[in-house]
Every structure is written in structure tokens, then in C-alpha cells.
Coordinates of C-alpha atoms in Angstrom, one line a residue:
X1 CA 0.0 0.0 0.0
X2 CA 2.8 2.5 1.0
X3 CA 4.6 1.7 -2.3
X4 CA 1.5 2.5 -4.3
X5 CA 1.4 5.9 -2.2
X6 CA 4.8 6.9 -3.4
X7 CA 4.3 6.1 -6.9
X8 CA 1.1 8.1 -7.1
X9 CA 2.6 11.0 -5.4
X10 CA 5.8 10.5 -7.6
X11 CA 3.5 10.7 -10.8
X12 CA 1.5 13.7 -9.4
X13 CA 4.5 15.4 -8.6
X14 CA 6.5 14.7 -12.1
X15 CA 3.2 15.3 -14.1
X16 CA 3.1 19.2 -12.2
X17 CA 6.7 20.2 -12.5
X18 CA 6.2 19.0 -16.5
X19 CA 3.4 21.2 -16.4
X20 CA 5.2 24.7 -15.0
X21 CA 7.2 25.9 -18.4
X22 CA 9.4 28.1 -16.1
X23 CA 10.7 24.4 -14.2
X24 CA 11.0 22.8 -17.6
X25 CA 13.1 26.8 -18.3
X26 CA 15.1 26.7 -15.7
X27 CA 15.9 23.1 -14.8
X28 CA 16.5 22.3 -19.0
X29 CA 16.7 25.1 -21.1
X30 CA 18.8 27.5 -18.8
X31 CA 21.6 25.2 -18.0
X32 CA 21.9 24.2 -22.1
X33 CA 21.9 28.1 -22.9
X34 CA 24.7 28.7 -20.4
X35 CA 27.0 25.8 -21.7
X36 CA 26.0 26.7 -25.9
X37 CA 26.8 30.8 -24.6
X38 CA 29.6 31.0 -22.2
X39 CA 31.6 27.3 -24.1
X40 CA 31.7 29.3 -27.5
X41 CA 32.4 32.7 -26.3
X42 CA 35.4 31.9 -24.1
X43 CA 36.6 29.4 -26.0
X44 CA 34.5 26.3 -27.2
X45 CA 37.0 25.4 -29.9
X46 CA 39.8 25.0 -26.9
X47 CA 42.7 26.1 -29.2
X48 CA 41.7 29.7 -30.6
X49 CA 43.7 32.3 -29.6
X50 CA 42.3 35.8 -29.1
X51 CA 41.3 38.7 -31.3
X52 CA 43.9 41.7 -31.2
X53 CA 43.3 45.0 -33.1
X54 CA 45.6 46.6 -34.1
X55 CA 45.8 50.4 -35.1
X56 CA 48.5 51.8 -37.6
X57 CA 48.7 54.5 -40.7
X58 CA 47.0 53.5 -43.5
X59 CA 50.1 54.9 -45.6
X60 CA 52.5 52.1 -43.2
X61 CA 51.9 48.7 -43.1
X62 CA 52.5 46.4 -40.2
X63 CA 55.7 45.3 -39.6
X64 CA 55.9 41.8 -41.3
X65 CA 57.9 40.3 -38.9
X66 CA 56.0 41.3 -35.5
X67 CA 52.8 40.0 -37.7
X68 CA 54.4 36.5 -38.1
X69 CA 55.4 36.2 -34.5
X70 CA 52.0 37.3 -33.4
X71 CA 50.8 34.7 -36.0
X72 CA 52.8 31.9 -34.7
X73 CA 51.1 32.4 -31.0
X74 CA 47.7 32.3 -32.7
X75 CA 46.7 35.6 -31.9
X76 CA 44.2 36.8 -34.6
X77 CA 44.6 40.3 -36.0
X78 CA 42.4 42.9 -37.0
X79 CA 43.8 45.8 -38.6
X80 CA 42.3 49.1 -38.4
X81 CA 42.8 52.7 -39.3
X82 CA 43.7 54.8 -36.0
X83 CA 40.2 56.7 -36.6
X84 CA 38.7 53.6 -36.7
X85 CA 40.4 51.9 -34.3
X86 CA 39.9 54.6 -31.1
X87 CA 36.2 54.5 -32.1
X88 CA 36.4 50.5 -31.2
X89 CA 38.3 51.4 -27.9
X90 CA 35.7 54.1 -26.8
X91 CA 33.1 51.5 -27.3
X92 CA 34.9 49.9 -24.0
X93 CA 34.6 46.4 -25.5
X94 CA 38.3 46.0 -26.5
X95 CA 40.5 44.9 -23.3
X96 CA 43.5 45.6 -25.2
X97 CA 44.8 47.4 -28.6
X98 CA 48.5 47.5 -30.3
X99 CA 49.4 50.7 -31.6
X100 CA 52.0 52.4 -33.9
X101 CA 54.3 50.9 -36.3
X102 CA 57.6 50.4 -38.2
X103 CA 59.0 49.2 -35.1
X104 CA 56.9 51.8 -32.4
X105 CA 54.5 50.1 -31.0
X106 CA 52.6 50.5 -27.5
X107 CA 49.8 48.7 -26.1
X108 CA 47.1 50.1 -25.1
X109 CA 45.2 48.1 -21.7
X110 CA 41.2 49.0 -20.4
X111 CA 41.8 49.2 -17.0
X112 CA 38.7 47.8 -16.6
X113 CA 39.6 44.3 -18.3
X114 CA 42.6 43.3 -16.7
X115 CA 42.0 39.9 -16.3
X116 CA 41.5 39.5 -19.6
X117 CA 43.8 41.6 -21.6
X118 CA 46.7 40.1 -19.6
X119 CA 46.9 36.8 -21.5
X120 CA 47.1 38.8 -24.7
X121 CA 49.4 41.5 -22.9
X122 CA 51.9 38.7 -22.9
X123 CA 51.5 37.0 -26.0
X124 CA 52.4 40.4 -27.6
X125 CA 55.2 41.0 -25.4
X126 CA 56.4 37.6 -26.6
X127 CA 55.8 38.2 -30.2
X128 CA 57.8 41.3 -29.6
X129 CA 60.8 39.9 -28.5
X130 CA 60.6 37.3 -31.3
X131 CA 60.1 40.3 -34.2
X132 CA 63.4 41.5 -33.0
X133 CA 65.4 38.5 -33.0
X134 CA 64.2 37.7 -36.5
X135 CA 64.8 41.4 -37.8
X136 CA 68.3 41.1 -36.6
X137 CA 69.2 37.8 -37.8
X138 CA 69.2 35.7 -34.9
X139 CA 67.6 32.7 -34.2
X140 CA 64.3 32.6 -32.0
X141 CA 64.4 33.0 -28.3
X142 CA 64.0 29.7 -26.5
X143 CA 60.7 28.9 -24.8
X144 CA 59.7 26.5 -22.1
X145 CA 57.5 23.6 -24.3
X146 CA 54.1 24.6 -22.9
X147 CA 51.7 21.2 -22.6
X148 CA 47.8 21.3 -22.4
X149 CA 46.0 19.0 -20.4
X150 CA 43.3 18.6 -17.4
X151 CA 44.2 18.9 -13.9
X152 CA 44.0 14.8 -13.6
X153 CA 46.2 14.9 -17.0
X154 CA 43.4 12.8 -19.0
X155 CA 43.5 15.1 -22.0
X156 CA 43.1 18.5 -23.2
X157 CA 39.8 20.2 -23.4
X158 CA 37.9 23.4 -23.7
X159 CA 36.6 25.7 -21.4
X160 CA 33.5 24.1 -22.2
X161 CA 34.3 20.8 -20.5
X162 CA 35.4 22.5 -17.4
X163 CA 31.9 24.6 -17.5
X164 CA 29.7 21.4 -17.8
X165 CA 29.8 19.5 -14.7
X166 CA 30.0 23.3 -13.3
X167 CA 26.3 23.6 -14.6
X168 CA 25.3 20.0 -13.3
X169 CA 26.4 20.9 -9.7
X170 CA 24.8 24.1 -9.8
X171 CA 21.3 22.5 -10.9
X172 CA 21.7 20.6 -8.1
X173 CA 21.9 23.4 -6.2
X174 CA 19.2 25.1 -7.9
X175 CA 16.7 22.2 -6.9
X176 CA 17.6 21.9 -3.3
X177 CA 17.3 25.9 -2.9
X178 CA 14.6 26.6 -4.8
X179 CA 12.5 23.3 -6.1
X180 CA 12.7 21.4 -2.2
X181 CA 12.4 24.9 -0.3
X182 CA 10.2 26.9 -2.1
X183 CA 7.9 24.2 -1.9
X184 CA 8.2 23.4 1.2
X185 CA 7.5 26.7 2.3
X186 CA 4.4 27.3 -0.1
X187 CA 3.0 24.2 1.1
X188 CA 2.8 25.5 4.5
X189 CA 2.6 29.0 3.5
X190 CA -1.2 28.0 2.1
X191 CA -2.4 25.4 4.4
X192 CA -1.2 22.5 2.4
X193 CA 0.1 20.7 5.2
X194 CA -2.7 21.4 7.4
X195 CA -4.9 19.6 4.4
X196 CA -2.5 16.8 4.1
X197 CA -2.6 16.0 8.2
X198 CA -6.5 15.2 7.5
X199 CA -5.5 12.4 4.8
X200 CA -4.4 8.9 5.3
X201 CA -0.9 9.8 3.3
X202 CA 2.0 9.6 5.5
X203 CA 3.7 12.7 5.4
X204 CA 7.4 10.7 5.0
X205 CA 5.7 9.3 2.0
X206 CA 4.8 12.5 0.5
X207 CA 8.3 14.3 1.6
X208 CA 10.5 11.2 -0.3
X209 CA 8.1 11.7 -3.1
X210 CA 8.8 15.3 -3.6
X211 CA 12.3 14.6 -3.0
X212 CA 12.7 12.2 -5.7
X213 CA 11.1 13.5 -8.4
X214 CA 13.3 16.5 -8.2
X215 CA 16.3 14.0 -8.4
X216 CA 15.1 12.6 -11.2
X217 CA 14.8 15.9 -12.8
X218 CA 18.3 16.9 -12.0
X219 CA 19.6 13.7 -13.0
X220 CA 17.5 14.1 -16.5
X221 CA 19.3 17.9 -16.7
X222 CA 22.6 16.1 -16.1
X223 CA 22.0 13.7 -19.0
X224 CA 20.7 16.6 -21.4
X225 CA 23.9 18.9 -21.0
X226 CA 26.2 16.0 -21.7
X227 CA 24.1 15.5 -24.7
X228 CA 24.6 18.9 -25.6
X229 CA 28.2 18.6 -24.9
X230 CA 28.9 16.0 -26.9
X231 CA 27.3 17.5 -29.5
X232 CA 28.6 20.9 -29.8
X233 CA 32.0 21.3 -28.3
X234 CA 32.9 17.1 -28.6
X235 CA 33.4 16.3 -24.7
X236 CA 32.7 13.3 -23.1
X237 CA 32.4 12.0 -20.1
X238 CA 35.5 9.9 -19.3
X239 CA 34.9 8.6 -15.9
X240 CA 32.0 5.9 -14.7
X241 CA 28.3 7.2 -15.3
X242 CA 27.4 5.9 -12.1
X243 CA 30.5 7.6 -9.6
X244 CA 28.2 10.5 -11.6
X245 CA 25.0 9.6 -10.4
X246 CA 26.6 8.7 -7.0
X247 CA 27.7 12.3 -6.5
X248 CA 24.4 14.0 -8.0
X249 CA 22.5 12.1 -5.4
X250 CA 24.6 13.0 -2.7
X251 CA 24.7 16.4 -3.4
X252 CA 20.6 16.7 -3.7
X253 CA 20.2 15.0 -0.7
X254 CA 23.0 17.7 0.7
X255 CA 21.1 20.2 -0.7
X256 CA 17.1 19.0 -0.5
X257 CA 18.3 19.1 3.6
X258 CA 19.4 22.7 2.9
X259 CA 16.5 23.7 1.2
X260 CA 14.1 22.4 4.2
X261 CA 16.6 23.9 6.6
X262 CA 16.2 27.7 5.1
X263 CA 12.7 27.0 4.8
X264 CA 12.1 26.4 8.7
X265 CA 13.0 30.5 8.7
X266 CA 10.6 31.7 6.5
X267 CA 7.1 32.3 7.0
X268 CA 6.0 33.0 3.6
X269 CA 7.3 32.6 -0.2
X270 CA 9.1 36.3 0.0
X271 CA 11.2 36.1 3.0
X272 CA 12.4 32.4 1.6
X273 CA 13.4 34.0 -1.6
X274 CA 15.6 36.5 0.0
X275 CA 17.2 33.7 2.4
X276 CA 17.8 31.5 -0.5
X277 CA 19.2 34.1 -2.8
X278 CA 21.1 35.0 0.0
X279 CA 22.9 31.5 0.5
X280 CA 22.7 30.5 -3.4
X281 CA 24.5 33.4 -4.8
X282 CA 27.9 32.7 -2.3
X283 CA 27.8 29.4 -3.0
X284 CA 27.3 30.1 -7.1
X285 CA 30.8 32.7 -6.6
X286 CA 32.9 31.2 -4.3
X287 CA 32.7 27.6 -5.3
X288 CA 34.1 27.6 -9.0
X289 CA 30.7 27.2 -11.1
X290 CA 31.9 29.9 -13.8
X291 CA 35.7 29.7 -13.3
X292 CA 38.6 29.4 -10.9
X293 CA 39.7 30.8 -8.0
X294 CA 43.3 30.7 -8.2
X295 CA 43.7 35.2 -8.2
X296 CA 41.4 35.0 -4.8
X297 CA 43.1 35.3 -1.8
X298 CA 44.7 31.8 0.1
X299 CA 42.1 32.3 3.1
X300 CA 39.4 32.6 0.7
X301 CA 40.3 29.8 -1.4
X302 CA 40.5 27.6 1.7
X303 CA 37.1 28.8 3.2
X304 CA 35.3 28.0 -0.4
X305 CA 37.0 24.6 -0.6
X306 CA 34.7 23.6 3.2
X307 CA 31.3 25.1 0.9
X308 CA 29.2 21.9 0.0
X309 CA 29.3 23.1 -3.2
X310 CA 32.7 22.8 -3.8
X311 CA 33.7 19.3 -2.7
X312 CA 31.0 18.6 -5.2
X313 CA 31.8 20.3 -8.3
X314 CA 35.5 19.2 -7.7
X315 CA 34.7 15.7 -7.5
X316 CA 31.7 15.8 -10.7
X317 CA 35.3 17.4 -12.8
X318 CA 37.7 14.6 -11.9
X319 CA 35.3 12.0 -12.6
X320 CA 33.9 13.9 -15.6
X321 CA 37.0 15.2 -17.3
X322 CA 39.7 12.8 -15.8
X323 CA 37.8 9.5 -15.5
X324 CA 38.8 9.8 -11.6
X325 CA 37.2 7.1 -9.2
X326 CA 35.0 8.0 -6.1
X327 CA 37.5 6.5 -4.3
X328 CA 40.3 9.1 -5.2
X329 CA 37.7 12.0 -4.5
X330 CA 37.7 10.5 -0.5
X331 CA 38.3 13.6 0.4
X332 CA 35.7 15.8 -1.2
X333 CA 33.0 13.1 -0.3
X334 CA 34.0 13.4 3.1
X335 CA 33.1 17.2 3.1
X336 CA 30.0 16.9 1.5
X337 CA 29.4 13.7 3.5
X338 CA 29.3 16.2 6.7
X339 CA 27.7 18.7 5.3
X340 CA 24.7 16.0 4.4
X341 CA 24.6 14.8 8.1
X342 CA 24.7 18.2 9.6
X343 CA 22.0 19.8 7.6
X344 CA 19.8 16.5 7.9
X345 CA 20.3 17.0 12.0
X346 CA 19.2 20.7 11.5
X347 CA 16.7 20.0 9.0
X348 CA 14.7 17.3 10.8
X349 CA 15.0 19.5 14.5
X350 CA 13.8 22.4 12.3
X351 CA 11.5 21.2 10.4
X352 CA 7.6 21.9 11.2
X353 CA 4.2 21.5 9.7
X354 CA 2.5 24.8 10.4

């Protein structure tokens, strides 16, 4: 009888969130539209190098050999008149700009886009160096051999395959904050759990219902974005599908328990949407969903490695990119792991019914 229970509120449940297009936004679309955006605009093919313009005289060409070296580094030029090319630079979109000629050149960096014109900073600084060697005769400077490759040294891949199981622990996120919570306060926000008390449905049954369904969904999301991978940028998972699954589940229990646990603050749908916003968007910075940490501070690196979040997207990316085993990612489970067990503890004294 209790099975039949489940199943029927497992059903209910799936056939509702189906029914809300902003749930089918959000836990399908949203995720798929971050990987196709952010993989092909920082770099989806993983070996293009970046755009420079360049402003010179139209009566002077560029200096051949400071082309070539800037050619060899894969740095794509476009060549513009000055006029043309300040008009560019006040649009504030260029994070750097090579000027002059015949040998004078300067760079010009937005002060605003550090971060991202140093990469290119040195790359012309390099091709510089080079340009001058070859105009006087001599042979090339020597370089240390530079080798791409993953953190677990699998194998070298875009941006977009570090962005990917970013997106899968973030939905998981995403459904413990605000699929579990928000329901859970709406429920008793409009008297749902009053109703419930008055039925013959254990409230257990109900609660693992809800619970599930919204694993299932995440899970489905997971599946769908390494679809989309696959297809679009050519990444794969390496690892085992099920350490995957392992992980995902652990993490939306983690989660579901933090989701009931902000809820047991709120009285109403408004206050729980500032709580949660207030604990999703830390998590969403500080744990490495978008990119790394490595130019934060040591202290705050250390303090967003002990976020649930974090253990968890480490773990999906050694698995996922590296083929890793759970058992190598002992430590990460072991954070998450406590995190589980001390938001259930919270969660369950917490947790109310009115």
C-alpha cells in the first residue's frame, strides 16, 4: 500500500513540474543556454587564440615580422585605421589594442579588463621579442614547451568541458534551494500541510516523493547537457556514469536538507526567496561554477573549498573530465558527506508542519 502511495505521489508530482514551463526553463533550457553561450564565447574550440586589433597608418603597413610572430602564437589580427580603431576602444569592448608601427608600438590596456587583456598582454610581449630577434638575424628565443592538459592529465579540453559539470552541480543546487524549499515553504505557506494531516498519506511518504522526483529531474538535466556537450564542443564523459550519479544524489540530498533547513526560517514565499538568494548566490561565486579561483586570496580559497558546493563540483570534474574514481575523491565526499549529516540533524530538528 505504501509503495502505491509513493508512486502516485511520484507521478503527481512529475506530471506538475512538466506542467510549469518556467521548471522545464530553468531546470532544462537554462543550463543548455549557459554551456551553448559561455563554451563558444570563451573558448569552445579550446585552441583559438584571441582577437587583437591593431591600429597603424593606413600609408604604413605592419611590420611583417612582429605579424608573423604574433601569427605563430595564434593571436588573430584585425587591422584598423587609428580613426577607426579609437572609435572601437571608446566602445569599451576591446580589453587591449597595439598601436604604432615600423617598429613603435605600445599597447594600449582598459583598466577595466585586466584579467582579460593580460593573456594577450603577454603574447604580444612575446611576439615582440621574437620580431626582434628575426629582424636582426638571430635565431628565435628559447621557450619553455608549454603542454595542455586537465588537472588529472586525461586530456586537453575546452573551457566548455570544465563549464559542464559546473552547470550540473549548480542545478543541483538550484533544486535543493529553490525546487525542495520553495515548496516546502508554499506548502505551509497556504495550508497544504494542514490539508495533508487530515489524509491517510504519511507525510514521510509524501516528503521522499517530492524529493525524488526533483532527483530525477536533476539527474535528466545532467543527462541533457552531456548530450549537448557532446554534440557541440565534442566532450565526453571519461569517468564511470554511475560515480556520476553517486555524486548527484549525494549532493541533492546535501542540498534538499538545505532547502528544508532555510525553509524552517521563513514564514512566507518572499522572505524564503531572499534567504535563499542570500545563500545561493555565495555558494554560485565562491565555489568555481563559472571559473577558478586561483587570483582570490589563500584564506578565501580555503574557506570556499569547506562550501558543500565545492567538494561537489571538484569531484563531478575529476570524474567527468579525468575519469577519476570515487575512491580518489575521498576527500571531497568526506566534506560533502558532513555537510549531508549536519544539515539533515538541523533540518529534521527544524523542520515543522504549520
Amino acid at each position: 500500500m505504501y509503495i502505491r502511495m509513493f508512486l502516485n505521489q511520484f507521478w503527481m508530482s512529475l506530471k506538475i513540474i512538466t506542467r510549469v514551463p518556467s521548471a522545464i526553463f530553468w531546470l532544462f533550457a537554462f543550463p543548455a543556454v549557459m554551456l551553448l553561450g559561455l563554451g563558444t564565447v570563451f573558448g569552445g574550440a579550446g585552441n583559438e587564440g584571441p582577437t587583437l586589433v591593431w591600429s597603424h597608418s593606413t600609408d604604413a603597413g605592419p611590420d611583417d615580422f612582429l605579424k608573423q610572430a604574433l601569427a605563430d602564437r595564434h593571436v588573430k589580427l584585425e587591422i584598423l585605421s587609428p580613426a577607426d580603431a579609437e572609435a572601437r576602444w571608446q566602445q569599451g569592448k576591446l580589453a587591449a589594442m597595439l598601436e604604432g608601427d615600423d617598429g613603435h608600438y605600445g599597447l594600449r590596456v582598459n583598466s577595466y579588463l585586466l584579467m582579460q587583456a593580460m593573456p594577450t598582454e603577454a603574447l604580444v610581449q612575446q611576439a615582440y621579442l621574437t620580431a626582434q630577434a628575426r629582424a636582426q638575424g638571430a635565431a628565435d628565443l628559447a621557450r619553455v614547451p608549454v603542454v595542455k592538459s586537465s588537472p588529472g592529465g586525461h586530456h586537453d579540453g575546452p573551457y566548455a568541458a570544465f563549464l559542464l559539470p559546473g552547470l550540473i552541480g549548480l542545478n543541483v543546487l538550484m533544486m535543493g534551494l529553490f525546487a525542495t524549499g520553495m515548496t516546502d515553504v508554499t506548502m505551509r505557506d497556504k495550508g497544504g500541510y494542514k490539508r495533508l494531516a487530515t489524509t491517510p498519506l504519511p507525510r514521510g511518504i509524501f516528503i521522499g516523493a517530492q524529493v525524488s522526483v526533483r532527483m530525477v529531474t536533476v539527474i535528466a538535466s545532467a543527462l541533457m547537457l552531456m548530450a549537448v556537450g557532446a554534440l557541440a564542443f565534442g566532450i565526453k564523459n571519461q569517468g564511470s556514469y554511475l560515480s556520476i550519479l553517486v555524486l548527484i544524489v549525494l549532493g541533492g540530498f546535501c542540498f534538499a536538507c538545505l532547502g528544508y533547513l532555510l525553509g524552517s526560517f521563513a514564514r512566507n514565499v518572499e522572505s524564503y526567496s531572499g534567504l535563499a538568494n542570500l545563500v545561493f548566490l555565495p555558494l554560485m561565486l565562491l565555489s568555481g561554477v563559472y571559473f577558478s579561483l586561483d587570483a582570490a586570496p589563500a584564506w578565501l580559497q580555503k574557506a570556499a573549498d569547506l562550501l558543500p558546493l565545492a567538494p561537489l563540483l571538484k569531484s563531478l570534474r575529476a570524474v567527468f573530465n579525468d575519469g577519476a574514481s570515487l575512491a580518489s575523491q575521498g576527500p571531497m565526499i568526506a566534506v560533502l558527506a558532513g555537510w549531508l549529516v549536519v544539515l539533515f540533524a538541523l533540518a529534521v530538528k527544524r523542520f515543522r508542519w504549520v
